[in-house]
Coordinates of C-alpha atoms in Angstrom, one line a residue:
M227 CA -18.9 -9.1 4.8
G228 CA -19.0 -10.5 8.3
C229 CA -21.0 -9.1 11.2
Y230 CA -21.9 -5.5 12.0
K231 CA -19.3 -3.3 13.8
L232 CA -20.0 -0.5 16.3
A233 CA -17.5 2.3 17.2
V234 CA -18.4 4.1 20.4
A235 CA -17.3 7.8 21.1
I236 CA -17.8 9.1 24.6
S237 CA -17.6 12.8 25.2
G238 CA -16.3 14.8 28.2
A239 CA -18.8 14.9 31.1
V240 CA -17.1 15.6 34.5
S241 CA -19.7 14.4 37.1
L242 CA -22.0 13.4 34.2
G243 CA -19.9 10.4 33.7
S244 CA -22.7 8.8 35.6
Y245 CA -25.1 9.5 32.7
E246 CA -22.6 7.9 30.2
A247 CA -22.2 4.9 32.5
G248 CA -26.0 4.4 32.4
V249 CA -26.0 4.6 28.6
M250 CA -23.1 2.1 28.2
Y251 CA -24.7 -0.4 30.6
E252 CA -27.9 -0.6 28.6
I253 CA -26.3 -0.7 25.2
I254 CA -23.7 -3.4 26.1
K255 CA -26.4 -5.5 27.8
A256 CA -28.7 -5.3 24.7
I257 CA -25.9 -6.1 22.2
G258 CA -24.8 -9.1 24.4
Q259 CA -28.4 -10.5 24.5
H260 CA -28.8 -10.0 20.8
N261 CA -25.6 -11.8 19.9
L262 CA -26.4 -14.8 22.2
N263 CA -29.9 -15.1 20.9
P264 CA -30.3 -18.3 18.8
D265 CA -32.5 -16.3 16.3
T266 CA -29.6 -13.9 15.5
L267 CA -27.8 -14.9 12.3
P268 CA -24.0 -14.8 12.3
E269 CA -24.0 -11.9 9.8
D270 CA -26.4 -9.9 12.0
R271 CA -24.2 -10.1 15.1
I272 CA -22.9 -6.7 16.4
E273 CA -19.5 -6.2 17.8
I274 CA -18.0 -3.2 19.5
D275 CA -14.4 -2.9 18.1
V276 CA -13.6 0.8 18.6
I277 CA -14.0 2.9 21.8
T278 CA -12.8 6.5 22.1
G279 CA -13.1 8.9 25.1
A280 CA -12.4 12.5 25.9
S281 CA -12.0 14.1 29.3
A282 CA -14.1 12.1 31.8
G283 CA -15.2 9.8 28.9
G284 CA -11.6 8.5 28.7
M285 CA -11.9 6.6 32.0
T286 CA -15.2 5.2 31.0
A287 CA -13.7 4.1 27.6
A288 CA -10.7 2.4 29.3
I289 CA -12.8 0.6 32.0
T290 CA -15.3 -0.6 29.3
A291 CA -12.6 -1.9 27.0
Q292 CA -11.0 -4.0 29.7
K293 CA -14.3 -5.4 31.1
L294 CA -15.5 -6.2 27.6
L295 CA -12.5 -8.3 26.8
F296 CA -11.6 -9.8 30.2
E297 CA -14.2 -9.3 32.9
S298 CA -17.7 -9.5 31.3
N299 CA -19.2 -10.3 34.7
N300 CA -18.3 -6.8 35.9
L301 CA -20.6 -5.2 33.3
E302 CA -23.6 -7.0 34.8
G303 CA -26.0 -5.8 37.4
A304 CA -27.5 -2.2 37.1
F305 CA -26.1 -1.1 40.5
V306 CA -23.0 -3.3 40.9
N307 CA -21.3 -3.0 37.5
H308 CA -17.9 -1.4 37.2
L309 CA -19.2 1.7 35.4
Y310 CA -21.9 2.5 38.0
K311 CA -19.7 2.0 41.0
P312 CA -16.8 4.4 40.2
W313 CA -19.1 7.1 38.7
V314 CA -22.0 7.0 41.1
E315 CA -20.7 5.5 44.4
E316 CA -17.0 6.4 44.5
V317 CA -16.6 10.0 43.3
D318 CA -18.0 12.4 45.9
L319 CA -17.2 16.1 46.6
M320 CA -16.2 15.5 50.3
K321 CA -13.8 12.8 49.2
L322 CA -12.4 15.1 46.5
L323 CA -11.8 17.9 49.1
Q324 CA -9.8 15.6 51.4
I325 CA -6.2 16.3 50.5
G326 CA -4.1 13.2 50.9
P327 CA -0.4 13.0 51.8
K328 CA 0.6 12.9 48.1
D329 CA -1.7 15.8 47.0
R330 CA -0.3 19.3 46.7
P331 CA -2.7 22.2 47.3
D332 CA -0.7 24.4 44.9
L333 CA -1.2 22.0 42.0
S334 CA -4.9 21.3 42.1
L335 CA -8.1 22.3 43.9
L336 CA -9.4 18.8 44.3
S337 CA -7.7 15.5 45.3
S338 CA -6.0 13.9 42.3
E339 CA -5.1 11.0 44.5
L340 CA -8.7 9.9 44.8
I341 CA -9.0 9.7 41.0
L342 CA -5.7 7.7 40.9
D343 CA -7.0 5.3 43.6
I344 CA -10.3 4.8 41.7
S345 CA -8.4 4.1 38.4
K346 CA -6.2 1.5 40.2
K347 CA -9.2 -0.1 41.8
Y348 CA -11.1 -0.6 38.5
L349 CA -8.2 -1.2 36.1
D350 CA -5.4 -2.7 38.2
D351 CA -7.2 -4.7 40.9
R352 CA -7.6 -7.6 38.4
Y353 CA -3.9 -8.1 38.6
S354 CA -3.4 -7.5 42.3
S355 CA -3.3 -11.3 43.1
S356 CA -0.7 -13.7 41.6
A357 CA -3.6 -15.6 39.9
P358 CA -6.2 -13.2 38.5
T359 CA -9.6 -14.7 37.5
S360 CA -9.9 -16.4 34.2
P361 CA -10.6 -13.9 31.4
K362 CA -14.2 -13.9 30.1
K363 CA -15.0 -11.9 27.0
H364 CA -18.4 -10.2 26.7
A365 CA -20.7 -11.3 23.9
A366 CA -20.8 -7.7 22.7
A367 CA -17.0 -7.4 22.2
A368 CA -14.9 -8.0 19.1
D369 CA -11.8 -10.0 19.5
T370 CA -9.8 -6.8 19.2
I371 CA -10.8 -3.4 20.4
L372 CA -9.0 -0.2 19.4
L373 CA -9.0 2.1 22.4
G374 CA -8.4 5.8 21.8
L375 CA -8.1 8.6 24.4
A376 CA -8.1 12.3 23.6
M377 CA -5.1 14.1 25.2
S378 CA -4.0 17.7 25.6
N379 CA -0.2 17.9 25.6
L380 CA 0.9 21.1 27.3
N381 CA 4.5 20.7 26.0
G382 CA 3.5 20.1 22.4
V383 CA 5.1 18.1 19.7
D384 CA 6.8 19.7 16.6
Y385 CA 5.9 18.8 13.1
G386 CA 7.6 20.0 9.9
M387 CA 6.5 20.6 6.4
E388 CA 9.1 21.0 3.6
M389 CA 8.8 24.4 1.7
R390 CA 10.7 26.5 -0.7
S391 CA 11.0 30.2 -1.1
F392 CA 9.4 31.4 -4.3
Q393 CA 12.8 32.7 -5.5
N394 CA 14.2 29.2 -5.6
I395 CA 11.0 27.2 -6.5
A396 CA 12.6 25.6 -9.5
S397 CA 15.9 24.7 -7.7
D398 CA 16.8 21.2 -6.7
D399 CA 19.4 22.5 -4.3
P400 CA 18.6 21.2 -0.8
A401 CA 19.9 24.5 0.6
S402 CA 17.0 26.3 -1.1
Q403 CA 14.5 24.2 0.8
N404 CA 13.2 25.3 4.2
K405 CA 11.0 23.6 6.8
F406 CA 7.9 25.1 8.2
I407 CA 7.6 24.0 11.9
Y408 CA 4.3 23.9 13.7
T409 CA 3.7 22.7 17.3
R410 CA 0.7 20.5 18.0
H411 CA -0.9 20.2 21.4
Q412 CA -3.8 18.1 20.5
D413 CA -2.6 14.5 21.2
R414 CA -4.0 11.1 21.5
F415 CA -3.2 7.8 23.2
V416 CA -4.2 4.6 21.2
R417 CA -3.8 1.0 22.1
E418 CA -4.9 -2.1 20.3
V419 CA -6.4 -4.4 22.9
K420 CA -6.7 -8.1 22.0
A421 CA -8.5 -10.8 23.9
N422 CA -5.3 -12.7 24.6
P423 CA -2.9 -13.1 27.6
A424 CA -0.4 -10.5 26.4
C425 CA -3.0 -7.8 26.8
D426 CA -4.4 -9.2 30.1
M427 CA -1.5 -8.0 32.2
Q428 CA -1.0 -5.1 34.6
S429 CA 2.1 -3.9 32.6
F430 CA -0.2 -3.5 29.6
W431 CA -3.0 -1.7 31.4
D432 CA -1.0 0.6 33.7
P433 CA 0.0 3.0 30.8
I434 CA -3.7 3.0 29.7
R435 CA -4.8 3.8 33.3
K436 CA -2.3 6.7 33.6
A437 CA -3.5 8.1 30.2
A438 CA -7.2 7.8 31.2
V439 CA -6.4 9.8 34.4
A440 CA -4.6 12.5 32.3
C441 CA -7.4 12.5 29.8
G442 CA -9.8 13.6 32.5
A443 CA -7.5 16.0 34.4
F444 CA -9.9 19.0 34.3
P445 CA -7.7 22.1 34.4
F446 CA -7.0 23.5 37.9
A447 CA -9.5 21.0 39.5
F448 CA -7.0 18.1 39.1
R449 CA -3.3 18.3 38.7
V450 CA -1.5 18.0 35.4
Q451 CA -0.3 14.4 34.7
G452 CA 3.2 13.4 33.4
I453 CA 3.2 10.5 31.0
E454 CA 6.2 9.1 29.1
R455 CA 5.6 8.7 25.4
S456 CA 7.7 7.1 22.7
Q457 CA 8.7 8.6 19.4
T458 CA 7.5 5.3 17.8
D459 CA 4.0 5.8 19.0
E460 CA 1.5 6.0 16.1
A461 CA 0.3 9.4 17.4
Y462 CA 3.7 10.9 16.4
L463 CA 3.9 9.7 12.8
G464 CA 5.6 12.5 10.9
A465 CA 6.7 14.4 14.1
E466 CA 10.1 16.0 14.4
P467 CA 12.5 13.8 16.5
F468 CA 12.2 14.3 20.2
G469 CA 14.2 11.3 21.4
F470 CA 13.2 7.7 21.9
K471 CA 11.1 8.6 24.9
K472 CA 10.0 11.9 26.5
L473 CA 7.9 12.8 29.6
F474 CA 5.0 15.1 28.5
A475 CA 2.7 17.1 30.7
Y476 CA -1.0 16.4 30.0
T477 CA -4.3 18.1 31.1
D478 CA -7.9 17.4 30.2
G479 CA -8.2 15.9 26.7
G480 CA -11.5 17.7 26.2
A481 CA -9.6 21.0 25.9
F482 CA -8.9 20.4 22.2
Q483 CA -11.3 17.5 21.4
N484 CA -14.2 17.0 23.7
E485 CA -16.2 14.9 21.3
P486 CA -13.9 12.2 19.9
L487 CA -15.9 11.2 16.9
G488 CA -13.2 12.0 14.5
M489 CA -10.7 9.9 16.4
A490 CA -13.2 7.0 16.2
K491 CA -13.4 7.4 12.4
K492 CA -9.6 7.4 12.2
L493 CA -9.4 4.2 14.2
V494 CA -12.1 2.6 12.0
N495 CA -10.0 3.5 8.9
Q496 CA -7.1 1.5 10.5
I497 CA -9.4 -1.5 10.7
D498 CA -11.1 -1.2 7.4
T499 CA -8.2 0.2 5.3
A500 CA -9.9 -0.6 2.0
H501 CA -13.3 0.8 3.1
L502 CA -15.1 -2.3 2.0
N503 CA -17.3 -2.7 5.0
H504 CA -18.8 0.7 5.5
E505 CA -22.4 -0.5 5.0
K506 CA -22.1 -2.6 8.1
R507 CA -20.2 0.1 10.1
F508 CA -22.1 2.2 12.7
Y509 CA -21.1 4.8 15.3
L510 CA -22.6 5.5 18.7
Y511 CA -22.0 9.0 20.2
I512 CA -22.7 9.5 23.9
S513 CA -22.9 12.9 25.5
P514 CA -25.0 14.2 28.4
N515 CA -24.8 17.8 27.1
P516 CA -24.5 18.0 23.3
K517 CA -24.2 21.3 21.4
K518 CA -27.9 22.0 20.9
R519 CA -27.9 25.7 22.0
S520 CA -26.1 28.7 20.8
S521 CA -22.9 29.7 22.7
L522 CA -22.9 33.3 21.3
N523 CA -21.5 35.7 23.8
D524 CA -23.3 38.9 22.9
K525 CA -22.8 40.5 26.3
F526 CA -19.0 40.6 25.9
T527 CA -17.8 43.9 24.4
A528 CA -14.5 45.7 23.9
E529 CA -15.6 48.3 26.4
T530 CA -16.2 45.7 29.1
A531 CA -13.2 43.6 28.3
N532 CA -11.4 43.7 31.6
Y533 CA -9.0 40.9 32.6
L534 CA -11.6 38.7 34.3
A535 CA -14.2 39.1 31.5
T536 CA -11.6 38.5 28.8
G537 CA -10.3 35.4 30.6
K538 CA -13.9 34.0 30.9
A539 CA -14.6 34.7 27.2
L540 CA -11.4 33.0 26.1
V541 CA -12.0 29.9 28.2
S542 CA -15.5 29.6 26.8
A543 CA -14.3 30.1 23.3
F544 CA -11.6 27.5 23.6
Y545 CA -14.0 24.8 24.9
T546 CA -16.8 25.7 22.5
Q547 CA -14.3 25.4 19.6
A548 CA -13.2 22.0 20.8
R549 CA -16.8 20.7 20.8
F550 CA -18.0 21.2 17.2
H551 CA -15.1 20.2 15.0
D552 CA -15.9 16.5 14.7
W553 CA -19.6 17.1 14.1
I554 CA -18.8 19.5 11.3
M555 CA -16.3 17.1 9.8
T556 CA -18.9 14.3 9.9
A557 CA -21.7 16.4 8.4
N558 CA -19.5 17.7 5.6
T559 CA -18.1 14.3 4.8
N560 CA -21.6 12.7 4.6
K561 CA -22.7 15.6 2.3
D562 CA -19.6 15.2 0.1
V563 CA -20.1 11.5 -0.2
E564 CA -23.7 11.9 -1.1
I565 CA -22.9 14.3 -3.9
F566 CA -20.2 12.0 -5.1
D567 CA -22.7 9.1 -5.2
H568 CA -25.1 11.2 -7.3
R569 CA -22.4 12.2 -9.7
A570 CA -21.3 8.5 -10.1
E571 CA -24.9 7.7 -10.9
A572 CA -25.1 10.5 -13.5
L573 CA -22.0 9.2 -15.2
Q574 CA -23.7 5.8 -15.8
G575 CA -26.5 7.6 -17.7
L576 CA -24.0 9.5 -19.8
L577 CA -22.1 6.3 -20.9
T578 CA -25.2 4.3 -21.7
Q579 CA -26.9 7.2 -23.6
S580 CA -23.8 8.1 -25.7
P581 CA -22.0 4.8 -26.4
E582 CA -20.3 6.4 -29.5
K583 CA -18.2 8.6 -27.1
L584 CA -17.0 5.6 -25.1
G585 CA -13.4 5.6 -26.6
E586 CA -13.0 9.3 -26.0
F587 CA -14.3 9.0 -22.5
A588 CA -12.0 6.1 -21.7
S589 CA -8.9 8.1 -23.0
V590 CA -9.8 11.1 -20.8
A591 CA -10.3 8.9 -17.7
D592 CA -7.0 7.1 -18.3
A593 CA -5.1 10.3 -18.8
L594 CA -6.5 11.9 -15.6
L595 CA -5.8 8.8 -13.5
N596 CA -2.2 8.7 -14.8
A597 CA -1.8 12.3 -13.7
L598 CA -3.5 11.8 -10.4
Y599 CA -1.5 8.7 -9.5
A600 CA 1.9 10.0 -10.8
G601 CA 4.8 10.6 -8.4
T602 CA 3.9 11.5 -4.9
L603 CA 0.2 11.4 -5.7
G604 CA 0.5 7.7 -6.6
T605 CA -0.9 6.3 -3.4
N606 CA -3.6 7.0 -0.9
Q607 CA -2.4 5.5 2.3
G608 CA -0.6 2.9 0.3
E609 CA -3.5 2.2 -2.1
T610 CA -2.6 1.7 -5.7
Q611 CA -4.8 2.5 -8.7
E612 CA -5.6 -1.1 -9.2
A613 CA -6.5 -1.6 -5.5
A614 CA -8.7 1.6 -5.6
L615 CA -10.6 0.2 -8.7
A616 CA -11.1 -3.1 -6.9
R617 CA -12.4 -1.3 -3.8
L618 CA -14.9 0.9 -5.9
K619 CA -16.1 -2.2 -7.7
H620 CA -17.0 -3.7 -4.3
Q621 CA -18.4 -0.5 -2.9
F622 CA -20.6 0.1 -6.0
D623 CA -21.4 -3.6 -6.4
K624 CA -25.1 -3.1 -7.0
E625 CA -24.6 -0.2 -9.4
Y626 CA -21.8 -2.1 -11.2
K627 CA -23.9 -5.2 -11.8
A628 CA -26.9 -3.1 -12.9
L629 CA -24.7 -1.3 -15.4
L630 CA -23.4 -4.6 -16.8
S631 CA -27.0 -5.7 -17.3
T632 CA -27.9 -2.4 -19.0
L633 CA -24.9 -2.6 -21.3
E634 CA -25.8 -6.2 -22.3
Q635 CA -29.4 -5.2 -23.0
K636 CA -28.2 -2.3 -25.2
G637 CA -25.5 -4.3 -27.0
I638 CA -22.8 -2.0 -25.7
N639 CA -19.2 -3.2 -25.1
Q640 CA -19.0 -4.2 -21.4
D641 CA -15.6 -2.5 -21.1
A642 CA -17.8 0.6 -20.5
A643 CA -18.3 -0.7 -17.0
L644 CA -14.5 -0.5 -16.3
T645 CA -14.5 3.0 -17.9
W646 CA -17.3 4.0 -15.5
L647 CA -15.3 2.8 -12.6
K648 CA -12.2 4.8 -13.7
A649 CA -14.3 7.9 -14.1
V650 CA -15.7 7.4 -10.6
L651 CA -12.2 7.0 -9.3
V652 CA -11.2 10.3 -11.0
L653 CA -14.0 12.0 -9.1
E654 CA -13.1 10.4 -5.8
K655 CA -9.4 11.4 -6.1
A656 CA -10.2 14.9 -7.2
A657 CA -12.5 15.4 -4.2
N658 CA -10.1 13.6 -1.8
L659 CA -12.8 11.1 -0.7
G660 CA -10.7 8.0 -1.0
D661 CA -10.7 7.3 2.8
R662 CA -14.2 8.8 3.5
D663 CA -17.5 7.0 3.9
I664 CA -21.0 7.9 4.9
M665 CA -21.0 7.8 8.7
T666 CA -24.2 6.6 10.4
V667 CA -24.1 8.0 13.9
Y668 CA -26.6 7.2 16.6
N669 CA -26.7 9.8 19.4
V670 CA -27.6 9.2 23.0
T671 CA -27.8 12.7 24.4
A672 CA -29.7 14.8 26.9
D673 CA -30.5 18.5 27.3
A674 CA -28.9 20.4 30.1
D675 CA -32.3 20.7 31.8
E676 CA -32.8 16.9 31.8
V677 CA -29.8 16.1 34.0
A678 CA -29.0 17.1 37.6
G679 CA -25.2 17.2 37.4
E680 CA -24.9 19.9 34.8
K681 CA -24.6 22.8 37.3
L682 CA -21.2 24.4 38.1
A683 CA -19.6 23.4 34.9
A684 CA -20.9 19.8 35.3
F685 CA -19.3 19.4 38.7
G686 CA -22.8 19.6 40.3
G687 CA -23.2 15.8 40.4
F688 CA -20.3 15.5 42.8
F689 CA -22.3 17.2 45.6
D690 CA -24.6 14.3 46.3
Q691 CA -25.0 10.7 45.1
K692 CA -28.7 11.2 44.5
Y693 CA -27.8 13.5 41.6
R694 CA -25.4 10.9 40.1
D695 CA -28.0 8.2 40.6
F696 CA -30.6 10.3 38.8
D697 CA -28.3 11.0 35.9
Y698 CA -27.3 7.4 35.7
T699 CA -31.0 6.5 35.4
I700 CA -31.6 9.2 32.7
G701 CA -28.7 7.7 30.8
R702 CA -30.3 4.2 30.9
Q703 CA -33.7 5.7 29.9
K704 CA -32.2 7.6 26.9
A705 CA -30.3 4.4 25.8
R706 CA -33.6 2.4 25.9
K707 CA -35.2 5.0 23.7
L708 CA -32.6 4.3 21.0
L709 CA -32.9 0.6 21.5
D710 CA -36.7 0.8 21.2
M711 CA -36.3 2.8 18.0
L712 CA -34.0 0.2 16.5
K713 CA -36.3 -2.7 17.4
S714 CA -39.3 -0.9 16.0
Q715 CA -37.5 -0.5 12.7
A716 CA -36.5 -4.1 12.3
G717 CA -35.9 -5.0 8.7
N718 CA -34.7 -1.5 7.7
N719 CA -31.4 -2.3 6.0
S720 CA -30.0 1.2 6.8
N721 CA -30.2 0.6 10.5
L722 CA -28.2 -1.5 13.0
P723 CA -30.2 -4.8 13.3
L724 CA -30.2 -4.7 17.1
T725 CA -33.5 -6.4 17.8
N726 CA -33.1 -9.7 19.6
F727 CA -33.0 -8.5 23.2
A728 CA -35.5 -8.0 26.1
Y729 CA -35.4 -5.8 29.2
S730 CA -35.0 -7.9 32.3
E731 CA -35.0 -5.0 34.7
V732 CA -37.5 -2.3 35.3
I733 CA -36.1 1.1 35.5
K734 CA -37.6 2.9 38.5
E735 CA -38.9 6.3 37.6
P736 CA -36.6 8.9 39.1
D737 CA -37.5 12.0 41.0
T738 CA -37.9 14.4 38.0
T739 CA -37.6 17.5 40.2
L740 CA -33.9 16.8 40.3
A741 CA -33.7 17.7 36.7
N742 CA -34.5 21.3 37.7
V743 CA -31.9 21.5 40.5
T744 CA -30.2 24.8 40.9
V745 CA -26.9 25.7 42.6
N746 CA -28.9 26.9 45.6
D747 CA -30.4 23.4 45.9
L748 CA -27.0 21.7 46.3
P749 CA -26.2 20.8 49.9
K750 CA -25.2 24.1 51.6
E751 CA -22.7 22.4 53.9
K752 CA -20.8 21.1 50.9
R753 CA -20.9 24.5 49.1
L754 CA -19.4 26.0 52.2
A755 CA -16.8 23.2 52.3
L756 CA -15.9 23.8 48.7
K757 CA -15.6 27.6 49.3
A758 CA -13.4 27.0 52.4
A759 CA -11.1 24.6 50.4
V760 CA -10.7 27.0 47.5
V761 CA -9.9 29.9 49.9
E762 CA -7.3 27.7 51.7
R763 CA -5.7 26.7 48.3
Y764 CA -5.5 30.4 47.5
K765 CA -3.7 31.1 50.8
T766 CA -1.3 28.3 50.1
L767 CA -0.6 29.6 46.6
I768 CA 0.1 33.1 48.0
D769 CA 2.4 31.7 50.7
I770 CA 4.4 30.0 47.9
S771 CA 4.5 32.6 45.2
V772 CA 4.4 36.1 46.9
K773 CA 7.6 37.3 48.5
G774 CA 8.0 40.2 51.0
P775 CA 6.1 40.4 54.3
I776 CA 4.0 43.6 53.5
K777 CA 3.2 42.5 49.9
H778 CA 2.4 39.0 51.1
F779 CA 0.0 40.3 53.8
L780 CA -1.8 42.7 51.5
V781 CA -2.2 40.2 48.6
K782 CA -3.3 37.5 51.0
F783 CA -5.7 39.6 53.0
F784 CA -7.4 41.5 50.3
G785 CA -7.2 38.6 47.8
K786 CA -8.9 36.3 50.3
I787 CA -11.8 38.7 50.6
A788 CA -12.1 39.0 46.8
V789 CA -12.0 35.3 46.3
S790 CA -14.5 34.7 49.1
I791 CA -17.0 37.2 47.5
L792 CA -16.6 35.6 44.1
L793 CA -17.1 32.1 45.4
G794 CA -20.0 33.3 47.5
E795 CA -21.7 34.5 44.3
L796 CA -20.8 31.4 42.3
L797 CA -22.0 29.1 45.0
Q798 CA -25.0 31.3 45.9
L799 CA -23.8 31.7 49.5
N800 CA -24.3 35.5 49.6
D801 CA -28.1 35.4 49.9
D802 CA -30.6 33.7 52.2
T803 CA -32.7 32.1 49.5
P804 CA -33.7 28.7 50.8
P805 CA -33.4 25.6 48.6
K806 CA -36.5 24.2 46.9
G807 CA -38.8 22.4 49.2
Q808 CA -37.7 24.4 52.3
E809 CA -39.6 27.6 51.6
D810 CA -42.7 26.6 53.5
D811 CA -40.7 25.1 56.4
D812 CA -38.7 28.4 56.8
R813 CA -42.0 30.4 57.0
L814 CA -43.3 28.3 59.8

């Protein structure tokens, strides 16, 4: 069956990308050590072969994939690796507020050029010279990595479904057939990255880099990104024709899919099309702020539903909706597969206890399969009935062999084993479980009160590097808790056998008071700078959009006052409460 495979899903995080960087550093280092350890058997090796990212996690996913396959040295060193440097050292609020010559204040509040420059530095710099350094694959990497980025397509792509009006349901006349058109805005960008020269080129990575920037383009904070897509891209299978190529406008991929676990499963299905290796397949989900608390909005009522309150409620609803879908999908699938396995086991008992009904049982199973595999139902992603039976025989290998032994002991015709497989296939087809497996998902998550950058919609970490350093350390510590658990349960066949590693670095205990940071604790000069920048963007927007001198003056003057008051409340600049640690000094 080969070695173990790990698919990594990285959620949206904004400034908490520093937390995710810390997790990835520790996990990759441990897997690399494990694979290089002479005590690790070939079948116990672990390879990362799928990485998906949403929002800020998209940039982390792209950088990780490149470094795993071509620059393993840049994943080494806790404070010099190419995940730490962009997320902890490079991204800072004051830099984000510096509008460059290519930035347009009417398109975004913060500098998108800074993000573009960082993406070029960590994804394109390898190819800036005529002779890039020799590629070096990391021991934790598979030879091929499927990289997936969640995207939010503001233009949308049309898909059609054939339908008939009920009056003409029996007619074969094409004129009686209609097409139901629906527009899809949830998009994705997928690339198969191989450890070969064809994938180690700037022309290969530049589209990935642009997609990663678009994936993390938080609405209003960063400008919408235009990316050219092709009709032949796998993401548009079944879409209505839009021309060979089209320029689409993209914003934050987390708007529709902030936890790309479902995308990771789809990419895994592309690798293991027959679902033969699910017992050695594991998933790692990384999020600094998972959905552990209720998002109920009981304070919102129809009586108080003014424009501002309704807008806030809608935005919250959209993002909350985007967060839970993949988890519900995973939980429901695991539950369905468990029920399916129990029913398959019950069928064994029925066959062995009532051998006189074997012929009748076989006839019913054959008839049902012929119906289920007839016409358009005949394939499941190209899988024939014979291939499905072979797959089930592999998946239920232990049960199948045990049944053969029982049949032999009881003197029952061993054709009953094939009949059992057919009955199991009937159950699988009827439940639409052909491409579904139990998903073992490890979570490396933190509560909101455990990280510093969670404030101000997770933009808080951009205010000071000490917050990002703190969250990076918390990510490392959380990753080590998972690693310690795996090592302590060595020999448990249901777990990933990640055991042959040792920590070579001591993680310095962080200042835990930073976990309780409030908006008022953020540097006041930077809060004032942010307020001034937003007010300036508002004035620019009014200059562009409002015509007529009197109307322009009134909207600009009174609007500026309103915006200043709102920002003052949000950034806690309208009171004189001193930050923590300064209360005593202020009383002296």
